[in-house]
Short mmCIF file of C-alpha atoms and ligand atoms in Angstrom, two decimals:
data_model
loop_
_atom_site.label_atom_id
_atom_site.label_comp_id
_atom_site.label_asym_id
_atom_site.label_seq_id
_atom_site.Cartn_x
_atom_site.Cartn_y
_atom_site.Cartn_z
CA MET A 1226 76.67 -0.25 -37.50
CA THR A 1227 78.48 -3.96 -37.15
CA ALA A 1228 78.75 -6.04 -33.93
CA ARG A 1229 82.61 -5.72 -34.89
CA GLU A 1230 82.40 -2.23 -35.40
CA ALA A 1231 80.50 -1.87 -32.18
CA LEU A 1232 82.91 -4.18 -30.19
CA ARG A 1233 85.46 -2.04 -31.46
CA GLU A 1234 84.19 0.82 -30.48
CA ALA A 1235 83.19 -0.28 -26.86
CA ALA A 1236 86.76 -1.38 -26.09
CA ARG A 1237 87.90 1.93 -25.88
CA ARG A 1238 86.36 2.74 -23.15
CA ILE A 1239 86.44 -0.49 -21.45
CA PRO A 1240 87.41 -3.83 -21.33
CA PRO A 1241 87.37 -5.94 -23.85
CA ARG A 1242 85.79 -8.87 -22.31
CA ASP A 1243 83.33 -6.38 -21.18
CA ALA A 1244 82.41 -4.64 -24.11
CA ALA A 1245 82.18 -7.90 -26.09
CA LEU A 1246 79.45 -9.59 -23.63
CA LEU A 1247 77.52 -5.79 -24.09
CA VAL A 1248 77.18 -6.03 -27.52
CA ASP A 1249 76.28 -9.90 -27.57
CA GLN A 1250 73.89 -8.84 -25.06
CA ALA A 1251 72.61 -5.50 -27.05
CA LEU A 1252 72.41 -7.92 -29.87
CA GLY A 1253 70.42 -10.79 -27.96
CA MET A 1254 73.22 -13.07 -28.74
CA GLY A 1255 74.15 -15.73 -26.54
CA PRO A 1256 78.11 -15.80 -25.09
CA HIS A 1257 80.08 -15.06 -27.53
CA GLY A 1258 77.56 -13.80 -30.50
CA VAL A 1259 79.95 -11.12 -31.05
CA TYR A 1260 82.64 -12.94 -32.50
CA ARG A 1261 80.11 -15.70 -34.27
CA GLU A 1262 78.35 -13.02 -36.13
CA PRO A 1263 80.96 -9.73 -36.99
CA GLN A 1264 78.84 -8.62 -39.56
CA ARG A 1265 75.70 -8.22 -37.78
CA ALA A 1266 73.74 -5.10 -37.31
CA LEU A 1267 72.61 -3.35 -34.52
CA ASP A 1268 69.51 -1.72 -35.26
CA ALA A 1269 69.15 2.47 -33.91
CA HIS A 1270 67.46 0.79 -30.64
CA ALA A 1271 70.29 -1.64 -29.94
CA ARG A 1272 72.97 1.30 -30.45
CA ARG A 1273 71.63 3.33 -28.02
CA TRP A 1274 70.82 0.47 -25.68
CA LEU A 1275 74.80 -0.16 -25.89
CA ALA A 1276 75.84 3.38 -26.31
CA ARG A 1277 74.20 3.58 -22.31
CA ALA A 1278 75.34 0.22 -21.12
CA VAL A 1279 78.98 1.38 -21.81
CA ALA A 1280 79.17 5.09 -20.56
CA ALA A 1281 77.23 3.18 -17.29
CA ARG A 1282 80.00 0.27 -17.72
CA ALA A 1283 82.69 2.96 -17.33
CA ARG A 1284 81.60 4.71 -14.59
CA GLY A 1285 81.36 1.04 -12.96
CA VAL A 1286 78.59 -0.25 -12.98
CA PRO A 1287 78.91 -3.52 -12.78
CA LEU A 1288 78.36 -6.44 -15.65
CA ALA A 1289 75.51 -8.01 -13.89
CA TYR A 1290 72.85 -5.18 -13.40
CA LEU A 1291 73.64 -4.11 -17.07
CA ARG A 1292 72.88 -7.56 -18.86
CA GLY A 1293 70.17 -7.67 -15.71
CA TRP A 1294 71.57 -11.50 -14.44
CA ARG A 1295 74.40 -13.42 -13.83
CA GLU A 1296 74.85 -16.62 -12.80
CA PHE A 1297 75.38 -18.80 -9.87
CA HIS A 1298 75.89 -22.25 -9.20
CA GLY A 1299 75.08 -23.51 -12.93
CA HIS A 1300 71.85 -21.62 -12.86
CA VAL A 1301 70.90 -18.09 -14.23
CA PHE A 1302 69.47 -15.32 -11.73
CA ARG A 1303 68.21 -11.98 -12.20
CA VAL A 1304 69.51 -9.41 -10.86
CA SER A 1305 68.50 -5.76 -10.53
CA PRO A 1306 70.66 -2.77 -8.28
CA ARG A 1307 67.95 -3.31 -5.98
CA VAL A 1308 70.05 -6.59 -5.05
CA LEU A 1309 73.81 -7.85 -4.10
CA VAL A 1310 75.32 -9.26 -6.98
CA PRO A 1311 75.85 -13.04 -5.73
CA ARG A 1312 79.61 -13.32 -5.44
CA PRO A 1313 81.77 -17.04 -6.53
CA GLU A 1314 82.44 -17.25 -3.00
CA SER A 1315 78.75 -17.47 -2.13
CA GLU A 1316 78.66 -21.10 -3.57
CA HIS A 1317 80.75 -22.19 -1.27
CA LEU A 1318 78.00 -20.64 1.52
CA VAL A 1319 75.56 -23.11 -1.05
CA GLU A 1320 78.03 -26.44 -0.60
CA ALA A 1321 78.41 -25.75 2.97
CA ALA A 1322 74.68 -25.78 3.48
CA LEU A 1323 74.00 -28.69 1.79
CA ALA A 1324 76.53 -30.80 3.68
CA TRP A 1325 73.46 -30.45 6.54
CA ILE A 1326 70.43 -31.21 4.46
CA ASP A 1327 69.92 -35.48 4.03
CA ALA A 1328 68.73 -34.88 0.29
CA GLY A 1329 66.11 -38.37 1.44
CA ILE A 1330 65.02 -35.61 4.13
CA GLU A 1331 61.89 -32.83 4.40
CA VAL A 1332 63.23 -30.23 6.04
CA THR A 1333 63.01 -26.37 6.00
CA VAL A 1334 66.06 -24.44 5.40
CA ALA A 1335 65.74 -19.95 6.23
CA GLU A 1336 67.81 -17.89 5.00
CA LEU A 1337 67.81 -14.46 6.25
CA GLY A 1338 68.91 -11.72 3.83
CA VAL A 1339 67.33 -13.45 0.16
CA GLY A 1340 68.57 -11.17 -1.45
CA SER A 1341 68.40 -12.18 -5.44
CA GLY A 1342 67.37 -15.51 -4.22
CA ALA A 1343 70.32 -17.16 -5.22
CA VAL A 1344 72.07 -19.19 -2.70
CA LEU A 1345 68.54 -20.74 -1.21
CA ALA A 1346 67.90 -21.29 -4.61
CA SER A 1347 70.81 -23.08 -5.50
CA ILE A 1348 70.55 -25.31 -2.09
CA LEU A 1349 66.59 -26.08 -3.08
CA ARG A 1350 67.49 -27.10 -6.70
CA MET A 1351 70.10 -29.52 -4.82
CA ARG A 1352 67.74 -30.86 -2.61
CA PRO A 1353 64.54 -31.22 -3.90
CA ARG A 1354 62.29 -32.56 -0.45
CA ALA A 1355 63.84 -29.51 0.82
CA ARG A 1356 61.20 -26.74 1.65
CA GLY A 1357 62.25 -23.23 2.23
CA ILE A 1358 61.89 -19.27 4.00
CA GLY A 1359 63.58 -16.25 2.23
CA SER A 1360 63.48 -13.23 4.78
CA ASP A 1361 64.17 -9.97 3.36
CA VAL A 1362 64.39 -6.26 4.74
CA ASP A 1363 63.86 -4.64 1.17
CA PRO A 1364 60.55 -5.54 0.26
CA GLY A 1365 62.79 -4.67 -3.34
CA ALA A 1366 64.97 -7.54 -3.29
CA LEU A 1367 62.03 -9.89 -2.28
CA ALA A 1368 60.02 -8.71 -5.46
CA VAL A 1369 63.81 -9.82 -7.62
CA ALA A 1370 63.89 -13.37 -5.42
CA ARG A 1371 60.11 -14.20 -5.93
CA ARG A 1372 60.83 -14.00 -10.04
CA ASN A 1373 64.04 -15.81 -9.95
CA PHE A 1374 62.17 -19.33 -7.21
CA ARG A 1375 59.25 -18.91 -9.94
CA ALA A 1376 61.52 -18.77 -12.73
CA LEU A 1377 63.58 -22.12 -11.33
CA GLY A 1378 60.39 -24.06 -10.53
CA LEU A 1379 60.75 -23.44 -6.65
CA ALA A 1380 57.73 -21.09 -6.29
CA GLY A 1381 55.49 -23.45 -4.24
CA ARG A 1382 58.34 -24.69 -2.33
CA VAL A 1383 59.05 -21.54 -0.99
CA THR A 1384 57.86 -19.00 1.36
CA LEU A 1385 59.41 -14.99 1.42
CA LEU A 1386 58.78 -13.07 4.66
CA ALA A 1387 59.70 -9.23 4.28
CA GLY A 1388 61.08 -7.97 7.90
CA ASP A 1389 63.86 -7.28 10.05
CA LEU A 1390 66.32 -9.71 10.76
CA THR A 1391 64.22 -12.70 12.46
CA ALA A 1392 61.41 -10.55 13.26
CA PRO A 1393 58.73 -11.89 10.58
CA LEU A 1394 60.12 -15.69 11.89
CA VAL A 1395 59.90 -14.86 15.16
CA ALA A 1396 56.20 -13.61 14.70
CA ARG A 1397 55.25 -16.75 12.95
CA GLY A 1398 56.39 -18.84 15.15
CA LEU A 1399 58.60 -20.36 13.09
CA ARG A 1400 61.80 -22.39 14.33
CA VAL A 1401 64.31 -24.20 11.87
CA PRO A 1402 67.02 -26.73 11.81
CA LEU A 1403 68.66 -24.62 9.74
CA LEU A 1404 69.48 -21.12 9.28
CA ILE A 1405 71.82 -19.33 7.12
CA MET A 1406 72.92 -16.10 6.58
CA ASN A 1407 75.33 -14.34 3.75
CA PRO A 1408 75.07 -10.87 6.19
CA PRO A 1409 76.29 -7.30 4.98
CA TYR A 1410 79.99 -7.49 6.67
CA VAL A 1411 81.67 -4.45 4.73
CA PRO A 1412 82.91 -2.16 7.63
CA THR A 1413 81.24 1.66 6.91
CA ALA A 1414 84.16 3.13 6.06
CA ALA A 1415 85.56 0.66 3.80
CA LEU A 1416 82.73 0.60 1.86
CA ALA A 1417 82.49 4.66 1.40
CA ALA A 1418 86.17 3.81 0.33
CA ASP A 1419 85.17 1.61 -2.59
CA PRO A 1420 84.01 2.88 -5.72
CA LEU A 1421 83.30 -0.54 -6.82
CA LEU A 1422 80.81 -1.39 -4.15
CA ALA A 1423 79.24 2.24 -4.50
CA PRO A 1424 76.68 0.58 -7.15
CA GLU A 1425 75.64 -2.14 -4.55
CA PRO A 1426 72.68 -1.50 -2.38
CA ARG A 1427 74.32 -0.19 0.80
CA VAL A 1428 72.00 -1.96 2.98
CA ALA A 1429 73.41 -5.34 1.43
CA LEU A 1430 76.52 -4.41 2.60
CA ASP A 1431 77.30 -2.60 5.36
CA GLY A 1432 78.17 -4.29 8.19
CA GLY A 1433 78.40 -1.01 10.98
CA VAL A 1434 81.42 0.10 12.20
CA ASP A 1435 83.19 -3.11 12.68
CA GLY A 1436 81.73 -5.13 9.84
CA LEU A 1437 80.52 -7.46 12.38
CA ASP A 1438 76.71 -6.15 13.62
CA PHE A 1439 74.65 -8.45 12.16
CA TYR A 1440 76.81 -11.72 13.77
CA ARG A 1441 76.20 -10.08 17.24
CA ARG A 1442 72.32 -9.92 15.98
CA LEU A 1443 72.86 -13.09 15.84
CA ARG A 1444 73.85 -14.14 18.45
CA ARG A 1445 71.07 -12.61 20.21
CA GLU A 1446 68.47 -13.66 17.71
CA ALA A 1447 69.50 -17.22 16.01
CA PRO A 1448 68.40 -19.68 19.29
CA ARG A 1449 65.08 -18.05 19.11
CA VAL A 1450 64.43 -19.20 15.27
CA VAL A 1451 66.81 -22.18 15.49
CA ARG A 1452 65.69 -25.51 16.80
CA PRO A 1453 68.14 -26.60 19.53
CA GLY A 1454 70.69 -28.59 18.35
CA GLY A 1455 70.11 -27.38 14.76
CA HIS A 1456 72.60 -24.86 12.84
CA LEU A 1457 73.62 -21.41 11.62
CA VAL A 1458 75.69 -21.59 8.87
CA VAL A 1459 77.16 -17.69 7.87
CA GLU A 1460 79.54 -16.62 5.04
CA LEU A 1461 82.56 -14.50 6.79
CA GLY A 1462 84.77 -11.38 5.09
CA ASP A 1463 87.90 -11.96 4.76
CA GLY A 1464 89.86 -12.07 7.73
CA GLN A 1465 86.70 -11.60 9.81
CA ARG A 1466 87.23 -15.10 11.63
CA PRO A 1467 88.68 -14.93 14.76
CA GLN A 1468 86.17 -12.15 15.97
CA VAL A 1469 82.84 -13.79 14.75
CA GLN A 1470 84.05 -16.95 16.14
CA ALA A 1471 84.53 -15.21 19.51
CA ILE A 1472 80.84 -13.56 19.10
CA LEU A 1473 79.47 -17.05 17.83
CA GLY A 1474 81.48 -19.21 19.47
CA GLU A 1475 78.95 -18.53 22.22
CA LEU A 1476 76.01 -20.34 20.84
CA GLY A 1477 77.56 -23.44 20.51
CA PRO A 1478 80.60 -25.47 18.10
CA VAL A 1479 81.75 -24.09 15.23
CA ARG A 1480 83.49 -25.35 12.09
CA VAL A 1481 84.82 -23.34 9.45
CA SER A 1482 85.62 -24.36 6.08
CA ARG A 1483 88.20 -22.19 3.01
CA ASP A 1484 86.92 -21.19 0.22
CA LEU A 1485 88.32 -21.68 -3.01
CA ALA A 1486 90.91 -18.91 -2.85
CA GLY A 1487 92.08 -20.46 0.68
CA VAL A 1488 89.86 -17.72 2.57
CA GLU A 1489 87.78 -18.87 5.66
CA ARG A 1490 84.50 -17.69 4.40
CA VAL A 1491 82.10 -20.18 6.34
CA MET A 1492 81.44 -21.14 9.70
CA VAL A 1493 78.48 -23.31 10.69
CA VAL A 1494 77.33 -23.11 14.29
CA GLU A 1495 75.50 -25.39 16.24
CA ILE A 1496 73.28 -24.35 18.73
CA GLY A 1497 73.34 -25.56 22.15
CA HIS A 1498 70.67 -27.20 23.63
CA ALA A 1499 71.02 -25.31 26.68
CA LEU A 1500 70.22 -22.06 25.03
C1 SAM N 381 75.48 -10.09 1.81
S1 SAM N 381 73.55 -9.48 0.84
C2 SAM N 381 73.24 -11.38 0.59
C3 SAM N 381 72.17 -11.63 -0.09
C4 SAM N 381 72.51 -13.36 -0.71
N1 SAM N 381 71.82 -14.02 0.02
C5 SAM N 381 73.24 -13.68 -1.51
O1 SAM N 381 74.06 -14.34 -0.51
O2 SAM N 381 73.88 -13.46 -2.67
C6 SAM N 381 72.92 -9.19 2.41
C7 SAM N 381 71.28 -9.04 1.85
O3 SAM N 381 70.53 -8.43 3.49
C8 SAM N 381 69.49 -8.11 3.26
N2 SAM N 381 69.01 -7.01 4.77
C9 SAM N 381 70.17 -6.02 5.03
N3 SAM N 381 69.96 -5.59 6.68
C10 SAM N 381 68.62 -6.89 6.91
C11 SAM N 381 67.86 -7.08 8.12
N4 SAM N 381 67.85 -5.98 8.84
N5 SAM N 381 67.09 -8.09 7.83
C12 SAM N 381 66.78 -8.93 7.07
N6 SAM N 381 67.62 -8.92 5.84
C13 SAM N 381 68.55 -7.09 5.78
C14 SAM N 381 69.79 -7.16 2.39
O4 SAM N 381 68.83 -6.46 1.73
C15 SAM N 381 70.67 -7.81 1.42
O5 SAM N 381 69.51 -9.06 0.07
#
């Protein structure tokens, strides 16, 4: 079977663009490989892999899990079903954090819920003098993050800690000037009703009944790990800005910025000195 024939067959079950990307992956070819070398033959192994991947894609498994990687902020990150697939809108979280890190200064940035590591790694790549602390409740996610930091040459600048929200930092007496998080923020019922989200880890998405559990926890816990006068930078779900501002506004002045789609996506909170 040639690449062109494989593409035609796959495109009967899934969208043509997805089919082309999976054929490229099956053949170990770069982007558009199937169009550049349509006569390339698939061996038995590639055919088996492709058949399984097409069936999984038809069931709604994200392309990133099938290919094993996703591009984010100009870098390639390994992903597995243990981590959330990094979303384009989270690049805005990266940009918001970068605005608070002076390029020439040695500074430590902590990310809670580091997942694949895409957000923290993108920040560290842009700020060569910064160091990172990444924590996650799921050791499986940390294993993925570790591989990504290593692949990007960042292993020596990052400490990865397993544990519940701020607990691993508190246990080590760590305080940082910049704390970031893209928390699970999907309301539980919305998560259950959305089959597109089913393949991704529930622990990465479920924000409790109203989706705001983690913002409430951050209100209580962030002052324990952010230095007075430091900043907390969080991603917001679509439409959550008023509620999150009511919660985190108790910590200090907030600023909100919009993503490219115009959604109020990132909130920066200055942690007050009196807390
Ligand atoms: C929305 S995902 C963000 C992943 C990654 N930072 C990104 O932006 O692509 C939330 C992450 O928080 C982690 N998480 C969930 N509950 C947690 C908790 N109680 N303590 C620490 N991390 C938690 C999940 O495992 C997941 O990796």
